[in-house]
Amino acid sequence: MSDKPSKDFHENITDRLRPDGRKPDDFRPIRIEVGVIKRADGSAYVEFGKTRVVAAVYGPEPMHPRHLADPEKAVLICRYNMLPFSVEERKKPGPDRRSIEISKVVKDALSTVVVLEEFPKCMISVDMVVLEADAGTRVAALTAASLALADAGIPMREMISAIACGRANGQIVVDLTKEEEDAEDAVDVPVAMSSLTKRISLLQMDGDLTIEEFEAILDKASKSCVKIHAMQRDALLKKYKKEGEEVDIDGEY
Ligand code: CDP
């Protein structure tokens, strides 16, 4: 990480509009729904602009094959996949290095909140499918997976919310598009944060940032995760709150 602020960094305090007309702190239009797949135990749909992801959860159920069962806790299986038509250049179906890496980082993040010890010898499967990709698919997938687990009634210490922030075209911005990720100076920083304790469970970075830029990105990511958490909560309440019922969950599930 270089310690010299980039020459464009201070331009960020101006509200110069981004290529799609957003201000630096604006999300793309976000849609979040819970319970979209009838046959799964839990499911969710998350849309950040043109990035659209579905997550479905099965379990807890007895581990199969049995010899892979953990006598102390459930095994969490996470599979991230992009559909061939989700990207500009048709993608070869099936897993690749990138999807294996994303599946792993999503699993690592979710493992920090799911109470796996409650289900020894069991497995919990989380499938995340990218229907359409315009950057930020891993954070959309993680946001959806966290909701799908909650929808399946799987005990979690807290909810995980995620967003990609970063630098593009000389500005520190929230929720980058693919066009912004392709900018010459672009640095993409996907961040996942738990709602209550503000613990970071995913933080990745490509490129080179000053400490000042990095701190500004973390600050924006933290504020964004709080907003996304409120939307996740609303989506859960929309499905589970009975008409006329007063619910006071204060951010807790
Ligand atoms: O999607 P995310 O930002 O989490 O991960 P990435 O590896 O940084 O990918 C950024 C974007 O590149 C994806 O969201 C897609 O829009 C695009 N992409 C693509 O067009 N073709 C691929 N095979 C992989 C990614």
Short mmCIF file of C-alpha atoms and ligand atoms in Angstrom, two decimals:
data_model
loop_
_atom_site.label_atom_id
_atom_site.label_comp_id
_atom_site.label_asym_id
_atom_site.label_seq_id
_atom_site.Cartn_x
_atom_site.Cartn_y
_atom_site.Cartn_z
CA MET A 1 0.00 0.00 0.00
CA SER A 2 1.62 3.34 -0.95
CA ASP A 3 1.34 6.14 1.63
CA LYS A 4 1.12 9.04 -0.81
CA PRO A 5 -2.48 10.24 -1.37
CA SER A 6 -3.42 9.97 -5.04
CA LYS A 7 -3.67 13.34 -6.75
CA ASP A 8 -7.38 12.83 -7.35
CA PHE A 9 -8.25 11.76 -3.83
CA HIS A 10 -9.36 15.18 -2.62
CA GLU A 11 -11.69 15.58 -5.59
CA ASN A 12 -13.81 13.04 -3.83
CA ILE A 13 -15.20 15.67 -1.48
CA THR A 14 -16.96 17.18 -4.47
CA ASP A 15 -20.11 15.38 -5.49
CA ARG A 16 -18.96 14.73 -9.02
CA LEU A 17 -21.48 12.39 -10.59
CA ARG A 18 -20.48 8.91 -11.67
CA PRO A 19 -20.89 7.48 -15.21
CA ASP A 20 -24.41 6.25 -14.39
CA GLY A 21 -25.41 9.53 -12.72
CA ARG A 22 -25.01 8.39 -9.10
CA LYS A 23 -23.33 10.37 -6.32
CA PRO A 24 -20.30 8.69 -4.69
CA ASP A 25 -22.34 7.28 -1.79
CA ASP A 26 -25.37 6.17 -3.80
CA PHE A 27 -26.24 2.51 -4.21
CA ARG A 28 -27.68 1.24 -7.43
CA PRO A 29 -31.40 0.44 -7.08
CA ILE A 30 -31.53 -2.40 -4.53
CA ARG A 31 -34.25 -5.05 -4.31
CA ILE A 32 -34.23 -7.69 -1.61
CA GLU A 33 -36.78 -10.50 -1.24
CA VAL A 34 -37.00 -13.50 1.04
CA GLY A 35 -38.63 -16.88 0.33
CA VAL A 36 -38.42 -16.80 -3.47
CA ILE A 37 -37.74 -20.54 -3.98
CA LYS A 38 -40.59 -22.68 -2.72
CA ARG A 39 -38.73 -26.01 -2.65
CA ALA A 40 -35.74 -24.80 -0.61
CA ASP A 41 -35.78 -24.57 3.18
CA GLY A 42 -34.79 -20.92 2.90
CA SER A 43 -34.10 -18.55 0.01
CA ALA A 44 -33.52 -14.94 -0.97
CA TYR A 45 -33.12 -12.74 -4.02
CA VAL A 46 -30.81 -9.72 -4.08
CA GLU A 47 -30.53 -7.18 -6.86
CA PHE A 48 -27.92 -4.37 -6.93
CA GLY A 49 -28.77 -2.64 -10.21
CA LYS A 50 -28.02 -5.12 -12.97
CA THR A 51 -26.37 -7.59 -10.59
CA ARG A 52 -28.96 -10.22 -9.68
CA VAL A 53 -28.40 -13.20 -7.41
CA VAL A 54 -30.54 -15.95 -5.86
CA ALA A 55 -29.49 -17.97 -2.81
CA ALA A 56 -31.14 -21.17 -1.58
CA VAL A 57 -30.48 -23.09 1.62
CA TYR A 58 -31.12 -26.76 2.42
CA GLY A 59 -30.70 -28.24 5.86
CA PRO A 60 -29.67 -28.90 8.46
CA GLU A 61 -29.86 -32.51 7.25
CA PRO A 62 -27.73 -35.61 7.92
CA MET A 63 -24.28 -35.25 6.34
CA HIS A 64 -23.83 -37.11 3.09
CA PRO A 65 -21.46 -38.85 2.52
CA ARG A 66 -21.45 -39.87 6.15
CA HIS A 67 -17.68 -40.24 6.51
CA LEU A 68 -17.33 -36.47 5.96
CA ALA A 69 -19.58 -35.66 8.93
CA ASP A 70 -18.12 -33.62 11.79
CA PRO A 71 -19.15 -35.05 15.20
CA GLU A 72 -18.79 -31.58 16.77
CA LYS A 73 -20.72 -29.37 14.34
CA ALA A 74 -22.53 -29.06 11.02
CA VAL A 75 -20.56 -28.82 7.79
CA LEU A 76 -21.39 -25.66 5.86
CA ILE A 77 -21.29 -26.18 2.10
CA CYS A 78 -21.29 -23.03 -0.04
CA ARG A 79 -21.50 -23.05 -3.82
CA TYR A 80 -21.33 -19.82 -5.84
CA ASN A 81 -22.01 -20.16 -9.54
CA MET A 82 -22.55 -17.82 -12.48
CA LEU A 83 -25.01 -18.80 -15.16
CA PRO A 84 -23.56 -18.85 -18.71
CA PHE A 85 -25.78 -15.95 -19.78
CA SER A 86 -25.07 -13.81 -16.70
CA VAL A 87 -22.03 -12.13 -18.27
CA GLU A 88 -21.29 -10.29 -21.52
CA GLU A 89 -19.10 -13.06 -22.88
CA ARG A 90 -20.99 -16.37 -22.42
CA LYS A 91 -19.40 -18.24 -19.54
CA LYS A 92 -18.58 -21.95 -19.74
CA PRO A 93 -21.06 -23.68 -17.41
CA GLY A 94 -19.85 -25.12 -14.14
CA PRO A 95 -17.31 -24.19 -11.52
CA ASP A 96 -13.99 -22.48 -12.28
CA ARG A 97 -11.15 -21.08 -10.17
CA ARG A 98 -12.99 -17.82 -9.54
CA SER A 99 -16.21 -19.50 -8.39
CA ILE A 100 -14.24 -21.86 -6.12
CA GLU A 101 -12.49 -18.86 -4.54
CA ILE A 102 -15.76 -16.95 -4.05
CA SER A 103 -17.46 -20.05 -2.59
CA LYS A 104 -14.61 -20.29 -0.08
CA VAL A 105 -14.63 -16.65 1.03
CA VAL A 106 -18.43 -16.73 1.37
CA LYS A 107 -18.18 -19.89 3.48
CA ASP A 108 -15.48 -18.33 5.67
CA ALA A 109 -17.67 -15.24 6.23
CA LEU A 110 -20.85 -17.20 7.01
CA SER A 111 -18.99 -19.59 9.33
CA THR A 112 -18.36 -16.65 11.67
CA VAL A 113 -22.11 -16.24 12.37
CA VAL A 114 -23.91 -19.56 11.79
CA VAL A 115 -24.23 -21.61 14.99
CA LEU A 116 -22.86 -24.80 13.44
CA GLU A 117 -22.26 -26.45 16.86
CA GLU A 118 -26.01 -26.90 17.22
CA PHE A 119 -26.11 -29.50 14.45
CA PRO A 120 -23.34 -32.10 14.83
CA LYS A 121 -23.03 -34.67 11.99
CA CYS A 122 -25.28 -32.53 9.77
CA MET A 123 -24.77 -30.45 6.66
CA ILE A 124 -26.18 -27.09 5.67
CA SER A 125 -25.96 -26.29 1.94
CA VAL A 126 -26.02 -22.80 0.50
CA ASP A 127 -26.31 -22.44 -3.28
CA MET A 128 -25.82 -19.00 -4.78
CA VAL A 129 -26.62 -18.44 -8.45
CA VAL A 130 -25.72 -15.28 -10.35
CA LEU A 131 -28.47 -14.60 -12.88
CA GLU A 132 -26.94 -11.39 -14.17
CA ALA A 133 -23.58 -9.85 -13.33
CA ASP A 134 -22.53 -6.21 -13.37
CA ALA A 135 -19.86 -6.33 -10.61
CA GLY A 136 -20.41 -6.92 -6.90
CA THR A 137 -21.73 -10.45 -7.32
CA ARG A 138 -19.87 -11.91 -4.32
CA VAL A 139 -21.30 -9.27 -1.97
CA ALA A 140 -24.79 -9.69 -3.41
CA ALA A 141 -24.42 -13.48 -3.04
CA LEU A 142 -23.29 -13.15 0.57
CA THR A 143 -26.10 -10.74 1.42
CA ALA A 144 -28.60 -13.18 -0.15
CA ALA A 145 -27.04 -16.24 1.52
CA SER A 146 -27.24 -14.64 4.94
CA LEU A 147 -30.94 -13.95 4.41
CA ALA A 148 -31.63 -17.42 3.01
CA LEU A 149 -30.07 -18.96 6.15
CA ALA A 150 -32.28 -16.77 8.34
CA ASP A 151 -35.30 -17.75 6.20
CA ALA A 152 -34.43 -21.43 6.72
CA GLY A 153 -34.56 -20.80 10.48
CA ILE A 154 -30.91 -21.64 10.96
CA PRO A 155 -29.59 -20.03 14.16
CA MET A 156 -27.15 -17.20 13.51
CA ARG A 157 -25.38 -14.94 15.97
CA GLU A 158 -26.10 -12.00 13.68
CA MET A 159 -26.86 -11.11 10.09
CA ILE A 160 -24.13 -10.45 7.55
CA SER A 161 -24.48 -7.56 5.12
CA ALA A 162 -22.04 -6.91 2.30
CA ILE A 163 -21.13 -4.25 -0.25
CA ALA A 164 -18.25 -3.45 -2.58
CA CYS A 165 -16.72 0.01 -2.23
CA GLY A 166 -13.59 1.29 -3.88
CA ARG A 167 -11.93 3.86 -6.07
CA ALA A 168 -12.96 4.62 -9.62
CA ASN A 169 -12.29 7.64 -11.83
CA GLY A 170 -10.55 9.48 -8.98
CA GLN A 171 -13.37 9.10 -6.48
CA ILE A 172 -14.09 6.86 -3.52
CA VAL A 173 -17.43 5.27 -4.36
CA VAL A 174 -19.99 2.78 -3.12
CA ASP A 175 -21.36 -0.21 -5.07
CA LEU A 176 -19.20 -0.15 -8.20
CA THR A 177 -20.52 -1.23 -11.60
CA LYS A 178 -18.46 -3.30 -14.02
CA GLU A 179 -17.82 -0.11 -16.01
CA GLU A 180 -16.33 1.50 -12.88
CA GLU A 181 -14.35 -1.62 -12.02
CA ASP A 182 -12.82 -1.40 -15.48
CA ALA A 183 -11.64 2.23 -14.95
CA GLU A 184 -7.89 2.67 -15.21
CA ASP A 185 -7.44 3.64 -11.53
CA ALA A 186 -10.10 1.23 -10.18
CA VAL A 187 -9.66 -0.61 -6.90
CA ASP A 188 -12.49 -2.87 -5.79
CA VAL A 189 -12.89 -3.63 -2.08
CA PRO A 190 -15.69 -6.07 -1.25
CA VAL A 191 -16.55 -5.91 2.45
CA ALA A 192 -18.91 -8.00 4.60
CA MET A 193 -19.84 -6.85 8.05
CA SER A 194 -22.03 -8.20 10.83
CA SER A 195 -24.86 -5.97 11.78
CA LEU A 196 -24.55 -5.81 15.55
CA THR A 197 -20.89 -6.19 16.41
CA LYS A 198 -19.55 -4.51 13.25
CA ARG A 199 -17.09 -7.35 12.81
CA ILE A 200 -15.63 -7.70 9.33
CA SER A 201 -15.93 -11.19 7.88
CA LEU A 202 -14.83 -10.48 4.31
CA LEU A 203 -12.36 -7.90 3.07
CA GLN A 204 -10.64 -8.25 -0.28
CA MET A 205 -8.71 -5.76 -2.36
CA ASP A 206 -7.13 -5.58 -5.76
CA GLY A 207 -4.82 -2.71 -6.68
CA ASP A 208 -3.09 -0.06 -4.65
CA LEU A 209 -4.59 2.42 -2.19
CA THR A 210 -3.25 5.04 0.22
CA ILE A 211 -4.08 4.55 3.89
CA GLU A 212 -6.32 7.61 3.64
CA GLU A 213 -8.25 6.10 0.72
CA PHE A 214 -8.48 2.73 2.43
CA GLU A 215 -9.92 4.28 5.59
CA ALA A 216 -12.43 6.27 3.54
CA ILE A 217 -13.49 3.07 1.78
CA LEU A 218 -13.91 1.18 5.06
CA ASP A 219 -15.95 4.03 6.49
CA LYS A 220 -18.27 4.02 3.45
CA ALA A 221 -18.53 0.23 3.53
CA SER A 222 -19.45 0.26 7.21
CA LYS A 223 -22.18 2.90 6.72
CA SER A 224 -23.45 1.05 3.64
CA CYS A 225 -23.68 -2.27 5.50
CA VAL A 226 -25.86 -0.62 8.14
CA LYS A 227 -28.25 0.51 5.38
CA ILE A 228 -28.23 -2.90 3.70
CA HIS A 229 -28.90 -4.55 7.04
CA ALA A 230 -32.04 -2.41 7.43
CA MET A 231 -33.20 -3.59 3.98
CA GLN A 232 -32.51 -7.24 4.89
CA ARG A 233 -34.50 -6.80 8.08
CA ASP A 234 -37.41 -5.25 6.15
CA ALA A 235 -37.39 -8.15 3.69
CA LEU A 236 -37.57 -10.68 6.54
CA LEU A 237 -40.33 -8.72 8.28
CA LYS A 238 -42.29 -8.54 5.02
CA LYS A 239 -42.39 -12.33 4.92
CA TYR A 240 -42.73 -13.10 8.62
CA LYS A 241 -44.57 -10.23 10.27
CA LYS A 242 -48.25 -11.01 10.69
CA GLU A 243 -50.76 -8.32 9.87
CA GLY A 244 -51.20 -5.87 12.75
CA GLU A 245 -48.38 -7.51 14.74
CA GLU A 246 -45.95 -5.20 16.53
CA VAL A 247 -42.37 -6.33 16.15
CA ASP A 248 -39.53 -4.84 18.12
CA ILE A 249 -36.43 -6.71 17.07
CA ASP A 250 -34.01 -3.79 17.32
CA GLY A 251 -31.69 -5.27 14.77
CA GLU A 252 -31.65 -8.66 16.50
CA TYR A 253 -33.02 -11.91 15.12
O1 CDP B 1 -18.61 -9.99 -9.12
P1 CDP B 1 -17.52 -9.58 -8.19
O2 CDP B 1 -17.25 -8.08 -8.29
O3 CDP B 1 -17.73 -10.04 -6.81
O4 CDP B 1 -16.21 -10.35 -8.64
P2 CDP B 1 -15.09 -9.99 -9.73
O5 CDP B 1 -14.28 -11.24 -9.93
O6 CDP B 1 -14.38 -8.75 -9.35
O7 CDP B 1 -15.89 -9.75 -11.07
C1 CDP B 1 -16.35 -8.49 -11.43
C2 CDP B 1 -17.30 -8.59 -12.56
O8 CDP B 1 -16.64 -9.07 -13.74
C3 CDP B 1 -18.46 -9.57 -12.38
O9 CDP B 1 -19.45 -9.10 -11.52
C4 CDP B 1 -18.93 -9.67 -13.82
O10 CDP B 1 -19.71 -8.52 -14.15
C5 CDP B 1 -17.60 -9.64 -14.58
N1 CDP B 1 -17.20 -10.99 -15.00
C6 CDP B 1 -17.38 -11.35 -16.32
O11 CDP B 1 -17.86 -10.55 -17.12
N2 CDP B 1 -17.06 -12.64 -16.72
C7 CDP B 1 -16.56 -13.54 -15.86
N3 CDP B 1 -16.26 -14.78 -16.27
C8 CDP B 1 -16.35 -13.16 -14.51
C9 CDP B 1 -16.68 -11.88 -14.11
#
